[in-house]
mmCIF file of C-alpha atoms in Angstrom:
data_model
loop_
_atom_site.group_PDB
_atom_site.id
_atom_site.type_symbol
_atom_site.label_atom_id
_atom_site.label_comp_id
_atom_site.label_asym_id
_atom_site.label_seq_id
_atom_site.Cartn_x
_atom_site.Cartn_y
_atom_site.Cartn_z
ATOM 1 C CA MET J 8 -7.439 9.787 -15.876
ATOM 2 C CA GLN J 9 -5.615 10.690 -19.036
ATOM 3 C CA ASN J 10 -3.058 7.908 -18.537
ATOM 4 C CA ILE J 11 -5.799 5.298 -17.980
ATOM 5 C CA SER J 12 -7.560 6.328 -21.153
ATOM 6 C CA GLU J 13 -4.365 6.046 -23.177
ATOM 7 C CA TYR J 14 -3.808 2.605 -21.643
ATOM 8 C CA VAL J 15 -7.361 1.480 -22.680
ATOM 9 C CA ILE J 16 -6.972 2.990 -26.153
ATOM 10 C CA PHE J 17 -3.662 1.219 -26.920
ATOM 11 C CA ASN J 18 -4.967 -2.097 -25.720
ATOM 12 C CA CYS J 19 -8.257 -1.692 -27.626
ATOM 13 C CA ILE J 20 -6.417 -0.906 -30.853
ATOM 14 C CA ALA J 21 -4.146 -3.880 -30.342
ATOM 15 C CA ALA J 22 -7.102 -6.100 -29.814
ATOM 16 C CA LEU J 23 -9.017 -4.786 -32.850
ATOM 17 C CA ILE J 24 -5.973 -5.207 -35.089
ATOM 18 C CA LEU J 25 -5.502 -8.767 -33.893
ATOM 19 C CA VAL J 26 -9.178 -9.695 -34.229
ATOM 20 C CA PHE J 27 -9.719 -8.369 -37.715
ATOM 21 C CA TYR J 28 -6.388 -9.838 -39.092
ATOM 22 C CA SER J 29 -7.305 -13.146 -37.455
ATOM 23 C CA LEU J 30 -10.656 -13.104 -39.398
ATOM 24 C CA HIS J 31 -8.754 -12.541 -42.581
ATOM 25 C CA VAL J 32 -6.262 -15.372 -41.940
ATOM 26 C CA LEU J 33 -8.973 -17.809 -41.034
ATOM 27 C CA ALA J 34 -11.021 -16.936 -44.063
ATOM 28 C CA ASP J 35 -7.903 -17.620 -46.192
ATOM 29 C CA ASN J 36 -7.693 -21.076 -44.582
ATOM 30 C CA GLY J 37 -11.283 -22.178 -45.316
ATOM 31 C CA PHE J 38 -13.066 -21.168 -42.139
ATOM 32 C CA ASN J 39 -16.698 -19.969 -42.695
ATOM 33 C CA ILE J 40 -17.958 -16.891 -40.992
ATOM 34 C CA LYS J 41 -19.624 -18.920 -38.223
ATOM 35 C CA SER J 42 -16.363 -20.864 -37.479
ATOM 36 C CA ARG J 43 -14.353 -17.745 -37.580
ATOM 37 C CA LEU J 44 -16.522 -15.768 -35.114
ATOM 38 C CA LEU J 45 -16.804 -18.789 -32.798
ATOM 39 C CA LEU J 46 -13.014 -19.309 -32.727
ATOM 40 C CA ILE J 47 -12.379 -15.575 -32.109
ATOM 41 C CA PHE J 48 -14.916 -15.412 -29.322
ATOM 42 C CA SER J 49 -13.611 -18.608 -27.681
ATOM 43 C CA MET J 50 -10.057 -17.440 -27.793
ATOM 44 C CA SER J 51 -11.006 -14.008 -26.450
ATOM 45 C CA LEU J 52 -13.034 -15.480 -23.594
ATOM 46 C CA SER J 53 -10.195 -18.027 -22.847
ATOM 47 C CA PHE J 54 -7.665 -15.219 -22.719
ATOM 48 C CA LEU J 55 -9.632 -13.287 -20.173
ATOM 49 C CA VAL J 56 -10.182 -16.385 -18.114
ATOM 50 C CA GLY J 57 -6.557 -17.594 -18.338
ATOM 51 C CA SER J 58 -5.082 -14.227 -17.543
ATOM 52 C CA ARG J 59 -7.270 -13.953 -14.398
ATOM 53 C CA LEU J 60 -6.587 -17.504 -13.291
ATOM 54 C CA LEU J 61 -2.827 -17.115 -13.512
ATOM 55 C CA TYR J 62 -3.148 -13.797 -11.670
ATOM 56 C CA GLY J 63 -5.036 -15.526 -8.975
ATOM 57 C CA LEU J 64 -2.321 -18.126 -8.697
ATOM 58 C CA LEU J 65 0.473 -15.533 -8.621
ATOM 59 C CA TYR J 66 -1.276 -13.377 -5.988
ATOM 60 C CA PHE J 67 -3.132 -16.045 -4.181
ATOM 61 C CA ASP J 68 -3.093 -14.434 -0.714
ATOM 62 C CA ARG J 69 -4.503 -11.130 -2.041
ATOM 63 C CA VAL J 70 -7.154 -12.845 -4.125
ATOM 64 C CA LYS J 71 -8.145 -15.169 -1.290
ATOM 65 C CA SER J 72 -9.024 -12.231 0.946
ATOM 66 C CA ASP J 73 -11.000 -10.552 -1.895
ATOM 67 C CA LEU J 74 -12.382 -12.759 -4.692
ATOM 68 C CA SER J 75 -13.922 -9.817 -6.438
ATOM 69 C CA ILE J 76 -10.542 -8.950 -7.728
ATOM 70 C CA LEU J 77 -10.868 -11.720 -10.363
ATOM 71 C CA PHE J 78 -14.228 -10.390 -11.587
ATOM 72 C CA GLU J 79 -13.434 -6.678 -12.045
ATOM 73 C CA LEU J 80 -14.723 -5.402 -15.466
ATOM 74 C CA ARG J 81 -11.554 -3.404 -16.091
ATOM 75 C CA LEU J 82 -8.182 -4.032 -17.779
ATOM 76 C CA VAL J 83 -6.609 -4.779 -14.444
ATOM 77 C CA ASN J 84 -5.513 -7.840 -12.333
ATOM 78 C CA PHE J 85 -4.550 -10.150 -15.094
ATOM 79 C CA SER J 86 -1.362 -11.982 -16.170
ATOM 80 C CA LEU J 87 -0.526 -11.985 -19.882
ATOM 81 C CA TYR J 88 0.934 -15.450 -20.292
ATOM 82 C CA GLY J 89 -1.978 -17.134 -18.495
ATOM 83 C CA GLY J 90 -4.285 -15.659 -21.126
ATOM 84 C CA LEU J 91 -1.948 -16.474 -24.051
ATOM 85 C CA LEU J 92 -1.379 -20.035 -22.931
ATOM 86 C CA LEU J 93 -5.121 -20.860 -22.431
ATOM 87 C CA SER J 94 -6.112 -19.103 -25.676
ATOM 88 C CA LEU J 95 -3.426 -21.112 -27.531
ATOM 89 C CA LEU J 96 -4.833 -24.303 -26.141
ATOM 90 C CA VAL J 97 -8.218 -23.400 -27.433
ATOM 91 C CA PHE J 98 -6.778 -22.398 -30.826
ATOM 92 C CA VAL J 99 -4.997 -25.753 -31.232
ATOM 93 C CA VAL J 100 -8.070 -27.811 -30.246
ATOM 94 C CA VAL J 101 -10.458 -25.859 -32.588
ATOM 95 C CA VAL J 102 -8.174 -25.758 -35.582
ATOM 96 C CA LYS J 103 -7.227 -29.419 -35.365
ATOM 97 C CA ARG J 104 -10.953 -30.319 -35.454
ATOM 98 C CA GLN J 105 -11.151 -28.397 -38.681
ATOM 99 C CA SER J 106 -8.378 -30.438 -40.179
ATOM 100 C CA VAL J 107 -6.224 -27.385 -40.940
ATOM 101 C CA SER J 108 -2.518 -27.012 -40.166
ATOM 102 C CA VAL J 109 -2.145 -25.283 -36.846
ATOM 103 C CA TYR J 110 1.324 -24.033 -37.659
ATOM 104 C CA LYS J 111 0.186 -22.612 -41.022
ATOM 105 C CA ILE J 112 -2.310 -20.217 -39.361
ATOM 106 C CA SER J 113 -0.152 -19.435 -36.377
ATOM 107 C CA ASP J 114 2.801 -18.584 -38.562
ATOM 108 C CA ALA J 115 0.724 -16.067 -40.528
ATOM 109 C CA MET J 116 -0.520 -14.518 -37.269
ATOM 110 C CA MET J 117 2.795 -13.960 -35.605
ATOM 111 C CA PRO J 118 3.865 -10.688 -37.184
ATOM 112 C CA VAL J 119 0.527 -9.038 -36.352
ATOM 113 C CA LEU J 120 0.554 -10.588 -32.797
ATOM 114 C CA GLY J 121 3.983 -8.850 -32.321
ATOM 115 C CA LEU J 122 2.468 -5.547 -33.336
ATOM 116 C CA ALA J 123 -0.511 -6.063 -30.991
ATOM 117 C CA LEU J 124 1.774 -6.942 -28.027
ATOM 118 C CA MET J 125 4.001 -3.980 -28.757
ATOM 119 C CA LEU J 126 1.026 -1.638 -28.629
ATOM 120 C CA SER J 127 -0.285 -3.227 -25.491
ATOM 121 C CA LYS J 128 2.986 -2.691 -23.650
ATOM 122 C CA LEU J 129 3.121 0.909 -24.868
ATOM 123 C CA GLY J 130 -0.213 1.272 -23.186
ATOM 124 C CA CYS J 131 1.353 0.040 -19.918
ATOM 125 C CA PHE J 132 4.224 2.505 -20.358
ATOM 126 C CA PHE J 133 1.862 5.517 -20.807
ATOM 127 C CA ASN J 134 -0.274 4.184 -17.872
ATOM 128 C CA GLY J 135 2.909 4.051 -15.742
ATOM 129 C CA CYS J 136 2.341 0.501 -14.589
ATOM 130 C CA CYS J 137 4.583 -2.610 -14.921
ATOM 131 C CA TYR J 138 7.647 -0.429 -14.181
ATOM 132 C CA GLY J 139 11.044 -1.689 -13.351
ATOM 133 C CA VAL J 140 13.358 -1.576 -10.358
ATOM 134 C CA PRO J 141 15.515 1.534 -9.641
ATOM 135 C CA THR J 142 18.522 2.152 -11.892
ATOM 136 C CA ASN J 143 21.204 4.816 -12.514
ATOM 137 C CA LEU J 144 21.313 3.897 -16.163
ATOM 138 C CA PRO J 145 20.989 6.911 -18.594
ATOM 139 C CA TRP J 146 17.658 5.618 -19.930
ATOM 140 C CA GLY J 147 16.100 5.301 -16.458
ATOM 141 C CA MET J 148 12.701 6.966 -16.100
ATOM 142 C CA ILE J 149 10.525 8.433 -13.368
ATOM 143 C CA PHE J 150 7.187 6.677 -12.792
ATOM 144 C CA GLU J 151 4.861 8.653 -10.462
ATOM 145 C CA ARG J 152 2.714 5.510 -9.836
ATOM 146 C CA ALA J 153 5.693 4.012 -8.127
ATOM 147 C CA ASP J 154 7.343 6.799 -6.195
ATOM 148 C CA GLY J 155 5.099 9.901 -6.408
ATOM 149 C CA ASN J 156 3.042 11.414 -3.702
ATOM 150 C CA ALA J 157 -0.316 13.169 -4.180
ATOM 151 C CA VAL J 158 1.411 16.283 -5.608
ATOM 152 C CA THR J 159 3.395 14.489 -8.298
ATOM 153 C CA LYS J 160 0.557 12.194 -9.221
ATOM 154 C CA LEU J 161 -1.745 15.279 -9.787
ATOM 155 C CA LEU J 162 0.869 17.684 -11.314
ATOM 156 C CA GLY J 163 3.378 15.326 -12.875
ATOM 157 C CA ALA J 164 7.020 14.726 -12.077
ATOM 158 C CA SER J 165 8.896 17.675 -13.542
ATOM 159 C CA PRO J 166 12.116 18.738 -11.697
ATOM 160 C CA LEU J 167 10.240 21.831 -10.467
ATOM 161 C CA ILE J 168 7.298 19.809 -9.051
ATOM 162 C CA LYS J 169 9.759 17.275 -7.488
ATOM 163 C CA LEU J 170 11.550 20.165 -5.906
ATOM 164 C CA ILE J 171 8.473 21.722 -4.468
ATOM 165 C CA SER J 172 6.978 18.405 -3.223
ATOM 166 C CA GLY J 173 10.311 17.257 -1.723
ATOM 167 C CA VAL J 174 9.973 13.796 -3.418
ATOM 168 C CA ASN J 175 13.364 12.291 -4.435
ATOM 169 C CA HIS J 176 14.006 11.503 -8.051
ATOM 170 C CA VAL J 177 13.894 7.649 -8.520
ATOM 171 C CA THR J 178 14.704 6.528 -11.983
ATOM 172 C CA ARG J 179 13.660 3.072 -12.867
ATOM 173 C CA HIS J 180 13.996 0.563 -15.763
ATOM 174 C CA PRO J 181 11.316 1.171 -18.399
ATOM 175 C CA THR J 182 10.500 -2.497 -18.548
ATOM 176 C CA GLN J 183 7.389 -1.836 -20.576
ATOM 177 C CA LEU J 184 9.577 -0.525 -23.405
ATOM 178 C CA TYR J 185 11.857 -3.627 -23.079
ATOM 179 C CA GLU J 186 8.954 -5.862 -23.617
ATOM 180 C CA SER J 187 7.552 -3.653 -26.414
ATOM 181 C CA GLY J 188 10.827 -3.778 -28.191
ATOM 182 C CA PHE J 189 11.101 -7.567 -27.920
ATOM 183 C CA ALA J 190 7.525 -7.907 -29.216
ATOM 184 C CA LEU J 191 8.492 -5.858 -32.266
ATOM 185 C CA LEU J 192 11.666 -7.815 -32.749
ATOM 186 C CA ALA J 193 9.846 -11.204 -32.553
ATOM 187 C CA GLY J 194 7.204 -10.013 -35.051
ATOM 188 C CA ILE J 195 9.873 -8.735 -37.478
ATOM 189 C CA ALA J 196 11.745 -12.090 -37.219
ATOM 190 C CA ALA J 197 8.541 -14.019 -37.981
ATOM 191 C CA PHE J 198 7.793 -11.685 -40.898
ATOM 192 C CA LEU J 199 11.287 -12.207 -42.386
ATOM 193 C CA ILE J 200 10.871 -15.983 -42.108
ATOM 194 C CA LEU J 201 7.548 -15.866 -43.802
ATOM 195 C CA ARG J 202 8.967 -13.773 -46.572
ATOM 196 C CA SER J 203 11.816 -16.155 -47.056
ATOM 197 C CA GLN J 204 9.352 -19.010 -47.371
ATOM 198 C CA LYS J 205 7.433 -17.158 -50.155
ATOM 199 C CA LYS J 206 10.596 -16.104 -52.076
ATOM 200 C CA SER J 207 12.550 -19.293 -52.278
ATOM 201 C CA ASN J 208 12.746 -22.893 -51.324
ATOM 202 C CA THR J 209 15.483 -22.335 -48.726
ATOM 203 C CA ARG J 210 15.754 -24.346 -45.536
ATOM 204 C CA PHE J 211 12.938 -22.059 -44.132
ATOM 205 C CA GLY J 212 11.143 -22.084 -47.449
ATOM 206 C CA ASN J 213 10.029 -25.724 -47.485
ATOM 207 C CA THR J 214 6.376 -26.120 -46.603
ATOM 208 C CA SER J 215 7.392 -29.014 -44.377
ATOM 209 C CA LYS J 216 9.234 -26.414 -42.259
ATOM 210 C CA SER J 217 6.027 -24.622 -41.230
ATOM 211 C CA GLY J 218 6.105 -23.645 -37.638
ATOM 212 C CA PHE J 219 9.460 -21.949 -37.690
ATOM 213 C CA ALA J 220 7.934 -18.516 -37.655
ATOM 214 C CA THR J 221 5.704 -19.439 -34.700
ATOM 215 C CA LEU J 222 8.516 -21.048 -32.660
ATOM 216 C CA VAL J 223 11.040 -18.214 -33.334
ATOM 217 C CA PHE J 224 8.351 -15.665 -32.293
ATOM 218 C CA ILE J 225 7.505 -17.469 -29.064
ATOM 219 C CA TRP J 226 11.251 -17.978 -28.249
ATOM 220 C CA ILE J 227 12.261 -14.282 -28.865
ATOM 221 C CA TYR J 228 9.320 -12.751 -27.042
ATOM 222 C CA THR J 229 9.450 -15.123 -24.083
ATOM 223 C CA LEU J 230 13.177 -14.400 -23.821
ATOM 224 C CA GLY J 231 12.335 -10.693 -23.805
ATOM 225 C CA ARG J 232 9.707 -11.262 -21.095
ATOM 226 C CA PHE J 233 12.274 -13.237 -18.967
ATOM 227 C CA ILE J 234 14.901 -10.419 -19.375
ATOM 228 C CA SER J 235 12.314 -7.831 -18.503
ATOM 229 C CA PHE J 236 11.155 -9.874 -15.525
ATOM 230 C CA CYS J 237 14.692 -9.665 -14.097
ATOM 231 C CA TYR J 238 14.520 -5.893 -14.113
ATOM 232 C CA ARG J 239 10.791 -5.435 -13.193
ATOM 233 C CA GLU J 240 9.423 -4.603 -9.778
ATOM 234 C CA PHE J 241 6.625 -6.628 -8.349
ATOM 235 C CA PRO J 242 5.632 -4.833 -5.102
ATOM 236 C CA GLN J 243 2.961 -7.366 -4.039
ATOM 237 C CA ALA J 244 4.433 -10.631 -5.368
ATOM 238 C CA SER J 245 5.911 -13.289 -3.164
ATOM 239 C CA ASP J 246 9.144 -15.231 -3.866
ATOM 240 C CA LEU J 247 7.072 -18.201 -4.857
ATOM 241 C CA SER J 248 5.031 -16.022 -7.227
ATOM 242 C CA ASN J 249 8.181 -14.750 -8.865
ATOM 243 C CA PHE J 250 9.555 -18.311 -9.245
ATOM 244 C CA ILE J 251 6.353 -19.397 -10.947
ATOM 245 C CA ARG J 252 6.233 -16.419 -13.190
ATOM 246 C CA GLY J 253 9.906 -16.419 -14.169
ATOM 247 C CA PRO J 254 12.007 -19.561 -14.033
ATOM 248 C CA LEU J 255 9.069 -21.940 -14.156
ATOM 249 C CA ILE J 256 6.810 -20.447 -16.841
ATOM 250 C CA TYR J 257 9.271 -18.623 -18.983
ATOM 251 C CA GLY J 258 11.998 -21.205 -18.472
ATOM 252 C CA THR J 259 9.636 -24.051 -19.493
ATOM 253 C CA ILE J 260 8.479 -22.265 -22.670
ATOM 254 C CA LEU J 261 11.909 -21.377 -23.752
ATOM 255 C CA SER J 262 13.065 -24.996 -23.236
ATOM 256 C CA VAL J 263 10.082 -26.520 -25.100
ATOM 257 C CA THR J 264 10.317 -24.159 -28.091
ATOM 258 C CA THR J 265 14.058 -24.748 -28.323
ATOM 259 C CA VAL J 266 13.466 -28.491 -28.413
ATOM 260 C CA LEU J 267 10.642 -28.219 -30.958
ATOM 261 C CA PHE J 268 12.855 -25.930 -33.167
ATOM 262 C CA LEU J 269 15.731 -28.374 -33.109
ATOM 263 C CA LEU J 270 13.376 -31.285 -33.969
ATOM 264 C CA LYS J 271 12.077 -29.376 -36.907
ATOM 265 C CA ARG J 272 15.468 -28.607 -38.188
ATOM 266 C CA ARG J 273 16.190 -32.365 -38.419
#
């Protein structure tokens, strides 16, 4: 129960940081209070819907047998990129109708989005979900949710408890920390680009080059997700599900952002 509460706390903190900073950025770009609240609500709702829809696609057989999985009022059974992609679509549509630069707002949001995603994945780490495949590397960790029995889940996974319970030590890739690190790295990269824009009129400082911070953030974080995907364990996922999640979604996003970045450089 303690781990679940930590997971909820980290994700709620991440959401609150993102919402309040979004309200600030939107206000700076001329959105009135009604427009700000409507956009935040629309993006939040689309994130929940998109994340559940992609989860339903990735785990179609499981969802087909129990549709209630998609309607649970808990932070479970969702796929992050489904929510991000649908909320991004809503964001682009709404902002364009306001005749405001999409890239200008998204650039300003990227460093804080990196912080929010980092906190969210730390919540996964403390919850013990989203763990990786077994490894013998020095930083491998034990996740009771993956390999523990009733004893280790109740009392923990200390060497003494493992010895008493007879459960083997299985160290796994802490893929949650990999993703958390890439989120932080992407946020820092976006922050440095924005600072460069403010300080001087370098190749990143020209206002016509807006969008670099957004594209770099998306590229770095998606690359991190792809790398983490290669080391993560998906006990209930099919080969088709893993193909859609990895090479198709992550590969497409990496390709598109690379092309957009190169076009902007020209």
